[in-house]
Amino acid sequence: DGGITQSPKYLFRKEGQNVTLSCEQNLNHDAMYWYRQDPGQGLRLIYYSQIVNDFQKGDIAEGYSVSREKKESFPLTVTSAQKNPTAFYLCASSSSYQPQHFGDGTRLSIL
Amino acid sequence: QKEVEQDPGPLSVPEGAIVSLNCTYSNSAFQYFMWYRQYSRKGPELLMYTYSSGNKEDGRFTAQVDKSSKYISLFIRDSQPSDSATYLCAMSSTDSWGKLQFGAGTQVVVTP
């Protein structure tokens, strides 16, 4: 089945540790996105990429990094510089001027 | 002030009733409008997608866009307990089509 796979579903981070969230899509979409969802705040854009080897900061990029080496993959690293990383992270993808489709998210917590 | 405002609810309705949801926005450049449904601990699922103004119907769902009032609506007819979820509106402009602005989401509870 075509879709977006995020892994792991749950992730725990220790103080000072970087963690990487995986996002893979087999929809042949050019664009991919990372969002953060906090209770009562809706989704906020972290980074997005419209083509391979290119990406742009969203509204809340500080403390995060991404790479886009393959069309199918867009991993997100939550660095130790992100002081409040506990949230639900959602990856999405889309074709040009088409709506975004989402994965089922990764819930990140602090140990 | 947020670009997209959405009442967080919860909105409780009896089974079979019409659910009425809405969002207001401030950016007149928004042209693409979406409604997503999100179940607990899941990713948002696209329900409706509308470009510019007008109405769109898909089964029990109807989406309306009134650009003059900067107001969009989603109606769910013959609501079912399985419609209990959080509903998110999202929108973007042509210049920034990939940068969706989301409402905070409205929690809907349909009681049997």
Coordinates of C-alpha atoms in Angstrom, one line a residue:
Chain A
D1 CA 0.0 0.0 0.0
G2 CA 1.2 3.5 -0.7
G3 CA 1.7 5.7 2.3
I4 CA 3.9 7.5 4.7
T5 CA 5.8 5.5 7.4
Q6 CA 7.1 7.1 10.5
S7 CA 9.3 5.3 13.0
P8 CA 9.5 4.8 15.9
K9 CA 6.0 5.4 17.3
Y10 CA 7.5 6.3 20.7
L11 CA 10.9 7.7 21.4
F12 CA 12.6 8.8 24.6
R13 CA 15.4 11.3 24.8
K14 CA 18.0 11.8 27.5
E15 CA 19.4 15.2 28.4
G16 CA 22.0 16.3 25.9
Q17 CA 21.2 13.6 23.4
N18 CA 20.3 14.0 19.7
V19 CA 17.6 11.7 18.4
T20 CA 16.5 11.1 14.8
L21 CA 13.0 10.5 13.6
S22 CA 12.5 8.5 10.4
C23 CA 10.0 9.4 7.7
E24 CA 9.7 7.3 4.5
Q25 CA 7.1 7.7 1.7
N26 CA 6.3 5.6 -1.4
L27 CA 3.8 8.0 -2.9
N28 CA 6.4 9.4 -5.3
H29 CA 5.7 12.9 -3.9
D30 CA 8.3 15.6 -4.5
A31 CA 7.6 17.6 -1.3
M32 CA 8.0 16.4 2.3
Y33 CA 7.3 18.2 5.6
W34 CA 7.8 18.0 9.3
Y35 CA 5.4 19.3 11.8
R36 CA 5.2 19.5 15.6
Q37 CA 1.9 19.2 17.4
D38 CA 1.4 20.3 20.9
P39 CA -1.9 20.2 22.8
G40 CA -4.2 23.0 21.9
Q41 CA -1.8 24.6 19.4
G42 CA -2.5 22.8 16.1
L43 CA 0.4 21.9 13.8
R44 CA 3.5 24.0 13.4
L45 CA 5.9 23.6 10.5
I46 CA 9.5 22.7 11.4
Y47 CA 11.1 22.1 8.0
Y48 CA 10.0 21.3 4.5
S49 CA 11.7 20.1 1.3
Q50 CA 10.3 20.5 -2.2
I51 CA 13.1 18.6 -4.0
V52 CA 15.9 16.3 -3.2
N53 CA 19.0 17.9 -1.6
D54 CA 17.1 21.1 -0.8
F55 CA 15.1 22.1 2.2
Q56 CA 13.8 25.3 4.0
K57 CA 13.2 26.3 7.5
G58 CA 9.6 26.5 8.7
D59 CA 8.2 28.5 11.6
I60 CA 10.0 26.7 14.4
A61 CA 13.3 25.3 13.0
E62 CA 15.5 26.2 15.9
G63 CA 16.9 23.0 17.6
Y64 CA 16.1 20.8 14.6
S65 CA 17.9 19.6 11.5
V66 CA 16.9 17.6 8.4
S67 CA 18.4 16.0 5.3
R68 CA 16.9 15.0 2.0
E69 CA 19.3 12.7 0.2
K70 CA 16.6 10.6 -1.4
K71 CA 13.1 11.5 -2.7
E72 CA 11.5 8.8 -0.4
S73 CA 13.2 9.8 2.9
F74 CA 13.2 13.0 5.1
P75 CA 14.7 12.3 8.5
L76 CA 14.4 14.8 11.3
T77 CA 17.0 15.2 14.0
V78 CA 16.0 16.7 17.3
T79 CA 19.2 18.2 18.7
S80 CA 20.1 18.9 22.3
A81 CA 19.6 22.6 21.5
Q82 CA 15.9 22.0 21.4
K83 CA 15.0 22.7 25.1
N84 CA 11.4 21.6 24.9
P85 CA 11.3 18.6 22.6
T86 CA 8.3 16.7 24.1
A87 CA 5.6 16.7 21.4
F88 CA 3.9 14.7 18.7
Y89 CA 5.9 14.9 15.5
L90 CA 4.2 14.4 12.1
C91 CA 5.7 13.9 8.7
A92 CA 3.7 14.7 5.5
S93 CA 4.2 14.6 1.8
S94 CA 2.5 16.1 -1.3
S95 CA 2.7 16.7 -5.0
S96 CA 2.7 20.2 -6.3
Y97 CA -0.5 22.1 -5.4
Q98 CA -2.0 19.0 -3.9
P99 CA -3.0 18.5 -0.3
Q100 CA -0.6 17.0 2.1
H101 CA -0.9 13.4 3.4
F102 CA 0.4 12.5 6.8
G103 CA 2.0 9.6 8.6
D104 CA 0.9 8.4 12.0
G105 CA 3.4 10.3 14.0
T106 CA 6.2 9.8 16.5
R107 CA 5.7 10.8 20.1
L108 CA 8.9 12.1 21.7
S109 CA 9.3 12.3 25.5
I110 CA 12.1 13.3 27.8
L111 CA 13.6 10.8 30.2
Chain B
Q1 CA -3.5 37.1 16.7
K2 CA -3.3 33.8 14.9
E3 CA -3.7 33.6 11.1
V4 CA -6.3 30.9 11.5
E5 CA -8.8 30.7 14.3
Q6 CA -10.8 27.6 15.2
D7 CA -12.9 26.9 18.3
P8 CA -11.3 24.1 20.2
G9 CA -14.6 22.7 21.5
P10 CA -15.4 20.1 22.6
L11 CA -18.5 20.0 20.5
S12 CA -20.9 17.3 21.7
V13 CA -23.8 16.2 19.4
P14 CA -26.2 13.2 19.5
E15 CA -25.9 10.5 16.8
G16 CA -27.7 11.5 13.6
A17 CA -27.3 15.2 14.1
I18 CA -25.5 17.6 11.8
V19 CA -22.1 18.7 12.9
S20 CA -21.1 22.2 12.0
L21 CA -17.5 23.3 12.2
N22 CA -15.8 26.5 11.1
C23 CA -12.6 28.5 10.9
T24 CA -11.9 32.1 10.3
Y25 CA -8.7 33.5 8.8
S26 CA -7.0 36.8 8.3
N27 CA -4.8 36.3 5.2
S28 CA -6.8 37.3 2.1
A29 CA -4.1 35.5 -0.1
F30 CA -5.3 32.0 1.1
Q31 CA -6.6 30.1 -1.9
Y32 CA -6.3 26.4 -0.8
F33 CA -8.5 25.1 2.0
M34 CA -8.5 21.7 3.6
W35 CA -10.2 19.8 6.4
Y36 CA -8.5 17.0 8.1
R37 CA -9.8 14.5 10.7
Q38 CA -7.5 13.3 13.4
Y39 CA -8.1 10.4 15.7
S40 CA -6.2 10.2 19.0
R41 CA -2.6 9.2 18.6
K42 CA -2.9 9.1 14.8
G43 CA -1.9 11.4 12.0
P44 CA -4.4 13.8 10.3
E45 CA -6.5 12.3 7.5
L46 CA -7.6 14.5 4.6
L47 CA -11.3 14.9 4.3
M48 CA -12.0 17.7 2.0
Y49 CA -9.9 19.9 -0.3
T50 CA -11.2 23.1 -1.9
Y51 CA -9.6 25.7 -4.1
S52 CA -10.9 29.3 -3.9
S53 CA -14.5 29.9 -3.1
G54 CA -17.6 27.7 -3.3
N55 CA -19.1 24.5 -2.0
K56 CA -17.9 20.9 -2.3
E57 CA -19.8 17.8 -1.3
D58 CA -18.5 14.3 -0.7
G59 CA -20.9 11.8 0.8
R60 CA -21.9 13.0 4.3
F61 CA -19.4 15.9 4.2
T62 CA -19.9 19.4 2.8
A63 CA -17.2 22.0 2.7
Q64 CA -17.9 25.7 2.2
V65 CA -15.6 28.6 1.5
D66 CA -16.6 32.2 1.8
K67 CA -13.6 34.3 0.9
S68 CA -15.4 37.6 1.2
S69 CA -15.9 36.8 4.9
K70 CA -12.7 34.9 5.3
Y71 CA -14.7 32.0 6.7
I72 CA -14.7 28.3 6.0
S73 CA -17.1 25.6 7.2
L74 CA -17.4 21.8 7.3
F75 CA -20.8 20.1 7.8
I76 CA -21.1 16.4 8.7
R77 CA -24.6 15.0 8.1
D78 CA -26.0 12.0 9.9
S79 CA -23.2 12.0 12.4
Q80 CA -22.0 8.6 13.8
P81 CA -20.0 7.8 16.9
S82 CA -17.1 7.0 14.6
D83 CA -17.0 10.7 13.6
S84 CA -15.8 11.5 17.1
A85 CA -12.3 13.0 16.5
T86 CA -10.5 16.3 16.2
Y87 CA -11.1 18.2 13.0
L88 CA -8.4 20.5 11.7
C89 CA -8.8 23.2 9.1
A90 CA -5.7 24.2 7.1
M91 CA -5.1 26.7 4.3
S92 CA -2.3 28.2 2.2
S93 CA -1.7 30.7 -0.5
T94 CA -0.5 30.2 -4.1
D95 CA 2.9 31.7 -3.3
S96 CA 3.4 29.5 -0.2
W97 CA 1.3 26.5 -1.2
G98 CA 3.4 24.1 0.8
K99 CA 3.3 26.1 4.0
L100 CA 0.0 25.2 5.5
Q101 CA -1.5 27.3 8.3
F102 CA -3.5 25.1 10.6
G103 CA -6.3 25.9 13.1
A104 CA -5.9 24.5 16.6
G105 CA -8.5 21.8 15.9
T106 CA -12.1 21.2 17.2
Q107 CA -12.8 18.1 19.2
V108 CA -16.1 16.5 18.2
V109 CA -17.9 13.9 20.3
V110 CA -20.9 12.1 18.8
T111 CA -22.9 10.3 21.5
P112 CA -25.0 7.2 20.7

